[in-house]
Coordinates of C-alpha atoms and ligand atoms in Angstrom, one line a residue:
X1 CA 0.0 0.0 0.0
X2 CA 1.2 3.5 -0.8
X3 CA 0.5 5.8 2.1
X4 CA 2.5 8.3 4.1
X5 CA 4.1 6.6 7.1
X6 CA 4.1 9.5 9.4
X7 CA 6.3 8.7 12.4
X8 CA 6.6 12.1 14.1
X9 CA 4.9 15.4 14.4
X10 CA 6.5 18.4 12.7
X11 CA 5.0 20.9 15.2
X12 CA 5.2 20.9 19.0
X13 CA 2.8 22.9 21.2
X14 CA 4.6 25.3 23.4
X15 CA 4.4 24.3 27.0
X16 CA 3.2 27.8 27.9
X17 CA 0.1 27.4 25.8
X18 CA -2.2 29.2 25.8
X19 CA 0.2 32.1 25.6
X20 CA -2.6 34.6 25.8
X21 CA -6.1 34.2 27.1
X22 CA -8.9 36.2 28.9
X23 CA -7.0 35.4 32.1
X24 CA -4.0 37.4 31.0
X25 CA -6.3 40.4 30.5
X26 CA -7.5 39.9 34.0
X27 CA -4.0 39.4 35.4
X28 CA -2.1 42.1 33.5
X29 CA -4.8 44.8 33.1
X30 CA -7.6 43.9 35.5
X31 CA -10.0 43.8 32.6
X32 CA -12.6 41.0 31.9
X33 CA -12.6 39.7 28.3
X34 CA -14.2 36.7 26.8
X35 CA -11.6 35.4 24.4
X36 CA -8.3 36.2 22.6
X37 CA -7.4 34.1 19.6
X38 CA -6.6 34.0 15.8
X39 CA -4.0 36.8 16.4
X40 CA -1.3 38.0 14.0
X41 CA 2.3 38.2 15.2
X42 CA 5.4 39.5 13.5
X43 CA 9.1 40.0 14.5
X44 CA 10.0 43.7 13.9
X45 CA 13.1 44.8 12.2
X46 CA 14.4 45.7 15.7
X47 CA 14.1 42.1 16.9
X48 CA 11.0 42.7 19.2
X49 CA 7.8 40.8 18.6
X50 CA 4.3 42.4 18.3
X51 CA 1.0 40.6 18.3
X52 CA -2.3 42.1 17.1
X53 CA -4.8 40.2 19.2
X54 CA -8.3 39.4 18.1
X55 CA -10.1 40.0 21.3
X56 CA -13.8 39.4 22.2
X57 CA -15.3 41.6 24.8
X58 CA -18.0 40.0 27.1
X59 CA -20.6 40.9 24.5
X60 CA -18.4 39.3 21.7
X61 CA -17.8 42.6 20.0
X62 CA -14.2 42.8 18.8
X63 CA -11.3 44.9 19.9
X64 CA -7.9 44.7 18.3
X65 CA -5.4 44.7 21.1
X66 CA -1.6 45.0 20.8
X67 CA 0.8 42.9 22.8
X68 CA 4.6 43.0 22.9
X69 CA 7.2 40.4 23.6
X70 CA 11.0 39.9 23.6
X71 CA 10.8 36.2 22.7
X72 CA 7.6 35.6 20.8
X73 CA 6.1 33.5 23.6
X74 CA 5.7 35.7 26.8
X75 CA 3.4 38.6 25.9
X76 CA 2.7 41.9 27.7
X77 CA -0.7 43.4 26.7
X78 CA -0.7 47.1 26.0
X79 CA -2.8 49.3 28.2
X80 CA -5.4 50.1 25.5
X81 CA -6.7 48.6 22.3
X82 CA -5.9 50.0 18.8
X83 CA -7.9 53.0 17.8
X84 CA -10.1 52.0 14.8
X85 CA -12.0 54.1 12.3
X86 CA -15.2 55.6 13.6
X87 CA -17.0 56.6 10.4
X88 CA -20.4 55.2 9.4
X89 CA -19.1 52.9 6.7
X90 CA -16.7 51.2 9.2
X91 CA -19.5 50.7 11.6
X92 CA -21.7 49.1 8.9
X93 CA -18.9 46.9 7.5
X94 CA -17.8 45.7 10.9
X95 CA -21.2 45.6 12.7
X96 CA -20.7 41.9 13.7
X97 CA -17.0 41.5 13.9
X98 CA -13.6 42.4 12.5
X99 CA -11.2 39.5 12.8
X100 CA -8.3 37.3 11.8
X101 CA -5.6 40.0 11.2
X102 CA -2.5 39.3 9.1
X103 CA 0.6 41.4 9.0
X104 CA 3.1 41.7 6.1
X105 CA 6.3 43.8 6.1
X106 CA 6.8 45.2 2.6
X107 CA 8.1 48.5 1.2
X108 CA 9.4 49.5 4.7
X109 CA 6.0 49.4 6.3
X110 CA 3.7 47.0 8.0
X111 CA 0.5 46.2 6.0
X112 CA -2.3 44.8 8.1
X113 CA -5.4 43.1 6.6
X114 CA -8.4 42.5 8.7
X115 CA -11.6 40.7 7.6
X116 CA -14.8 42.5 8.5
X117 CA -18.4 41.2 8.7
X118 CA -21.4 43.3 9.0
X119 CA -23.9 44.8 6.6
X120 CA -21.9 43.9 3.5
X121 CA -20.9 40.3 4.2
X122 CA -17.2 39.8 4.3
X123 CA -14.8 42.6 3.2
X124 CA -11.2 43.0 4.0
X125 CA -9.9 46.3 5.4
X126 CA -6.3 47.3 4.8
X127 CA -4.3 49.4 7.3
X128 CA -0.7 50.3 7.4
X129 CA 1.7 51.2 10.2
X130 CA 4.9 53.2 9.9
X131 CA 5.6 53.2 13.7
X132 CA 6.4 49.6 14.4
X133 CA 2.7 48.7 14.9
X134 CA 2.1 51.3 17.6
X135 CA -0.8 52.6 15.6
X136 CA -2.7 51.6 12.4
X137 CA -3.7 53.9 9.6
X138 CA -6.8 52.8 7.7
X139 CA -6.2 52.8 3.9
X140 CA -9.3 51.2 2.2
X141 CA -11.4 48.1 1.7
X142 CA -9.7 45.9 -0.9
X143 CA -12.5 43.8 -2.2
X144 CA -16.2 43.7 -3.0
X145 CA -18.0 41.1 -0.9
X146 CA -17.4 38.2 -0.4
X147 CA -13.7 37.4 0.0
X148 CA -11.5 36.8 3.1
X149 CA -8.4 35.2 4.6
X150 CA -6.2 37.6 2.6
X151 CA -2.4 37.6 3.1
X152 CA 0.0 39.7 1.1
X153 CA 3.3 38.3 0.0
X154 CA 6.4 40.0 1.5
X155 CA 7.9 40.5 -2.0
X156 CA 6.5 41.7 -5.3
X157 CA 6.4 39.6 -8.4
X158 CA 9.2 39.7 -11.0
X159 CA 7.1 42.2 -13.0
X160 CA 6.7 44.5 -10.0
X161 CA 3.2 43.7 -8.8
X162 CA 2.0 42.9 -5.3
X163 CA 0.7 39.4 -4.7
X164 CA -2.0 38.2 -2.3
X165 CA -3.6 34.9 -1.4
X166 CA -7.3 35.0 -0.6
X167 CA -10.4 32.8 -0.3
X168 CA -13.3 34.1 -2.3
X169 CA -16.6 32.5 -1.3
X170 CA -18.2 30.6 -4.1
X171 CA -21.9 29.8 -3.4
X172 CA -21.8 26.8 -5.7
X173 CA -19.1 25.4 -3.5
X174 CA -21.1 25.9 -0.3
X175 CA -19.4 29.3 0.2
X176 CA -16.2 27.6 1.1
X177 CA -14.1 27.5 -2.0
X178 CA -10.4 27.3 -2.9
X179 CA -7.4 29.4 -2.2
X180 CA -6.8 32.0 -5.0
X181 CA -4.0 34.4 -5.9
X182 CA -4.4 37.9 -7.3
X183 CA -2.0 40.7 -8.4
X184 CA -2.1 44.4 -7.8
X185 CA -0.1 47.4 -9.0
X186 CA -0.8 49.4 -5.8
X187 CA -2.2 47.1 -3.0
X188 CA -5.7 48.7 -3.6
X189 CA -6.8 47.3 -7.1
X190 CA -6.6 43.6 -7.5
X191 CA -7.0 41.2 -10.4
X192 CA -5.2 38.8 -12.7
X193 CA -6.5 36.0 -10.4
X194 CA -5.6 32.3 -10.4
X195 CA -7.0 29.4 -8.5
X196 CA -4.2 27.9 -6.4
X197 CA -5.5 25.0 -4.2
X198 CA -8.8 23.3 -4.1
X199 CA -10.5 21.4 -1.3
X200 CA -10.7 18.3 -3.6
X201 CA -6.9 18.2 -3.8
X202 CA -6.8 17.3 -0.2
X203 CA -10.1 15.6 0.4
X204 CA -11.1 14.6 3.9
X205 CA -9.3 17.0 6.2
X206 CA -10.0 20.0 3.9
X207 CA -13.2 18.8 2.2
X208 CA -15.4 21.5 3.7
X209 CA -13.1 24.5 3.1
X210 CA -9.7 26.0 2.9
X211 CA -8.1 29.4 3.4
X212 CA -4.7 30.9 3.3
X213 CA -3.5 31.7 6.8
X214 CA 0.0 33.1 7.2
X215 CA 2.3 35.3 5.1
X216 CA 4.1 33.1 2.5
X217 CA 7.8 32.5 3.3
X218 CA 10.4 32.1 0.5
X219 CA 12.5 29.0 0.6
X220 CA 14.7 27.4 -2.0
X221 CA 11.9 24.8 -2.5
X222 CA 9.2 27.4 -3.1
X223 CA 7.0 29.7 -1.2
X224 CA 5.9 28.0 2.0
X225 CA 2.3 28.6 2.7
X226 CA 0.3 27.6 5.7
X227 CA -3.5 27.3 5.4
X228 CA -6.5 26.3 7.5
X229 CA -8.5 23.3 6.4
X230 CA -12.1 22.5 7.4
X231 CA -13.8 19.1 7.7
X232 CA -17.5 19.0 8.7
X233 CA -18.7 15.9 10.5
X234 CA -21.9 15.1 12.4
X235 CA -21.2 17.2 15.4
X236 CA -18.3 19.6 14.7
X237 CA -16.4 21.5 12.1
X238 CA -12.7 20.5 12.6
X239 CA -10.2 23.3 11.7
X240 CA -6.7 22.0 11.2
X241 CA -3.5 23.4 9.8
X242 CA -2.0 22.5 6.4
X243 CA 1.2 23.4 4.5
X244 CA 2.2 23.7 0.9
X245 CA 5.0 24.9 -1.3
X246 CA 4.2 27.2 -4.3
X247 CA 6.3 27.8 -7.3
X248 CA 8.7 30.7 -6.8
X249 CA 8.1 32.2 -10.3
X250 CA 4.4 31.4 -10.7
X251 CA 3.1 31.1 -7.2
X252 CA -0.3 30.0 -8.3
X253 CA 1.2 26.6 -9.1
X254 CA 1.3 24.2 -6.2
X255 CA 4.7 22.3 -6.2
X256 CA 4.0 20.2 -3.1
X257 CA 1.2 20.0 -0.6
X258 CA 1.1 17.9 2.6
X259 CA -1.8 15.4 2.3
X260 CA -2.2 15.5 6.1
X261 CA -2.5 18.4 8.5
X262 CA 0.7 19.5 10.2
X263 CA -1.4 20.4 13.3
X264 CA -4.9 19.4 14.3
X265 CA -7.1 19.9 17.3
X266 CA -6.0 17.6 20.2
X267 CA -5.1 19.7 23.2
X268 CA -8.0 20.5 25.6
X269 CA -7.7 24.2 24.8
X270 CA -8.3 23.3 21.1
X271 CA -11.1 20.8 21.7
X272 CA -13.1 22.9 24.2
X273 CA -14.1 26.5 24.1
X274 CA -16.4 28.9 22.3
X275 CA -16.0 26.8 19.1
X276 CA -14.9 23.3 19.6
X277 CA -12.1 21.5 17.6
X278 CA -10.4 24.5 16.1
X279 CA -6.7 25.3 15.4
X280 CA -6.8 28.5 13.3
X281 CA -3.4 30.0 12.4
X282 CA -3.0 33.7 11.4
X283 CA 0.8 34.1 11.6
X284 CA 4.2 32.3 11.5
X285 CA 7.6 33.7 12.3
X286 CA 10.7 32.0 10.8
X287 CA 13.8 32.6 12.9
X288 CA 17.3 32.9 11.3
X289 CA 18.1 29.4 12.7
X290 CA 15.2 27.9 10.9
X291 CA 12.9 27.6 14.0
X292 CA 9.3 28.3 13.0
X293 CA 6.6 29.6 15.4
X294 CA 3.1 29.2 14.2
X295 CA 0.5 31.4 16.0
X296 CA -2.9 30.0 16.1
X297 CA -6.2 30.3 17.9
X298 CA -7.5 27.4 20.0
X299 CA -11.2 26.8 20.0
X300 CA -11.9 30.5 19.1
X301 CA -11.0 31.2 22.8
X302 CA -7.3 31.3 23.4
X303 CA -4.1 32.2 21.7
X304 CA -1.5 29.5 21.2
X305 CA 2.0 28.9 19.6
X306 CA 3.4 25.8 18.1
X307 CA 7.1 25.4 17.3
X308 CA 8.8 23.5 14.5
X309 CA 11.7 23.4 12.1
X310 CA 11.5 24.9 8.6
X311 CA 13.1 21.8 7.1
X312 CA 10.6 19.5 8.8
X313 CA 7.6 21.4 7.5
X314 CA 9.2 21.4 4.0
X315 CA 9.7 17.6 4.4
X316 CA 6.0 17.2 5.3
X317 CA 5.0 19.2 2.2
X318 CA 7.1 16.9 0.0
X319 CA 6.5 13.5 1.6
X320 CA 3.3 13.4 3.6
Ligands
LIG401 C1 -13.9 30.8 10.5 C2 -13.3 32.2 10.9 C3 -12.3 32.0 12.0 C4 -12.8 31.0 13.1 C5 -13.3 29.8 12.5 C6 -13.9 28.8 13.5 O1 -14.9 31.0 9.5 O2 -14.4 32.9 11.3 O3 -12.1 33.3 12.6 O4 -11.7 30.7 13.9 O5 -14.3 30.1 11.5 O6 -15.0 29.3 14.1

């Protein structure tokens, strides 16, 4: 029989998990929150780490809350959340939630994409920061509904265009379609789009949906992408974490994809919470020594980190 004989995990949950939770808000700031999860994290040019935390208040309305760290594991919450726009369109677009931030460093600035759900279904708001993520400046919404899970590549294409991965919702596919890639001359206007990875290429663990999750990382074997994968069953929707390598020149071509998740819900803080059986990544940081930190939400309730080695994840893409 030809099947992947998987003899070891490529990711290890950090023993400090969850690295941020509502309890940290209570301990550090004396504030009651309901949940903190699906947060973006990045290592700044100065070597410090910043997290943009998706935070649910007790009424489940969102705040985006900054946290700082010297090691990417122990986080200090800032005293106040980020100031967000206050205009009427923002209120309408984010009436339910704004969520699942992603941060890309490109052109000497941090570009932050945040999915928004409200009166216009899902749209993605783009912000930028030129002060090491101390503040965010709203730029624009960068899609007509319904599209989400957007991540911008950290480099432009050979012909000088920005690249993003995204997950447009396709009603004929139950709203949970494939990962796509689009191009832009200016980060605002997007097109020249290609389908990248379909649920049917992975079958069971991704059969109910897929979405790009973390900023692509360039390796000699291709652009490493991490995605979330959804499998509906009788009682739950399991969200696990997948990995693939995209062609360096034509990143809409999948060179290798792991046919098994590299992380799936097992720990109690992933199996139980506001939404059960969820590992949902929004960031990865690759250290100079090849250590990878994957930042993911557990059960839509707590913020977690899993550690691995770049070479092992590439191995999984090629051989699992
Ligand atoms: C997805 C997103 C994520 C969430 C997941 C599980 O559709 O909304 O933010 O973690 O569902 O509830």
